[in-house]
Steps between C-alpha positions, in 0.01 A plus 500: 500500500366345818651657818678315776320518833585509867198386700460484877343166590404613851365247747361163380148616595497708181415178319153492659436871559303750296645846552638794304834327443364166384257684273789702358697184420192339343465802275871519420495148362222602264662828393849369419572353158452127538847346551617186322673392822584632847844495662460558874768563762350422842630623836402161640737300280843576639800320355874551494512452124244618247228238454293474182188285519452230240180354647226368271214583740541663839378379835369771734726557804341621826808653656317660794317389812211600725268631230139403417446156346365668188851610406630145502232386257610738225670348198679689226593233244715711273705328236863561422664540162813300423585703191487825697706351781769402250488847343562650844788260560655607169466867593664437836784312334554783250516751785719297735227439758551172693174305527343160567184348356234379745252228404313446828402814690142627497377859526533667841247756618720787384431370152151350499323769703613766250442283193154391613392863545638602161408190299251287696463238226864386531514486121833679439828302521717593798874475555571533872833657601689518827658806660825534688491778762873455564589632158563871458222709344725540196518122456125461545441774242736326258303175527185685407683693229594177326127440439429829319447318168210302644284811537526563125339158454200579725639327809398658832779519758379540859689556823276402792583633845435826685670839530418523872484155654598468867297233677641609836349845451158420353195573716228257403234685699605847386446662161632850572798554270843521662677810367836324481361257239364781284826695525696199376260439210507869403881493487480186290246656265723804442802293403313236302340767282847646433641149446771605743682169528786640708258608773282191471795265529585675829143518630602333825718797598328785313127441537324626814388220732662236277581271793131497595357472150754246374644329807806277458282199590248586230677654201394206281169679452663819375754357256249373237473871415850491348430188294189666355681830436782326323257337259405852383851639467435572132219744585589662829159620604333430836130556565327459835172321426371450855602562860306422814577352841367239741573433866664836559792468259480196270518654154290400202707668229486417131760642262516473122842520333550566131 
């Protein structure tokens, strides 16, 4: 069965860089069983109710500013899948998850940067999903949990965000790792591998340096982790596939669940 993934999408520059992390994601897309479709929860699509994309073909959204022109020329013309969108809506209805269908929104960089590195040909149908950082971790996990059946049908569920993502703390001219970021990720690794939901749900009070790693103004990047975990509730196994850092503390972590 294909695992669910949590993937750090880093800074938009990843889309045009060639480094250890981009090479890892290129290779991961080739190593994974080829999915029939991808369901992706992006930190950059925040909504008060769960959104499910029902778009035929996505526009590419450039939801950032001040970067090289090359970034704004990139297109990722992924197609949607109406049948899969309706299957997701049925699963949400069965599990009491309120949701709304969306027929207009394109793919933000939290989605297309990751997808382009994994599957550069844009030839796998995508269902884009919103996140709601105001929900409790338990509620976010439950949303992912309602999609467990999809994995049995070779659907890849991805949460795109970052375990350590504090733009007020990043040091763009500094690559020496901040110890506080590593300490947070090591705590997270310990409890993910034990599938210790009680501790993980209270990460904000239990994890060292949680207010730095996951600041209140930026927790939307952390919560896709719970959506991805929930989608693997049937096989509670967490594997760290990659971890590196940029700009002092911006984490490039990739977790496989299931």
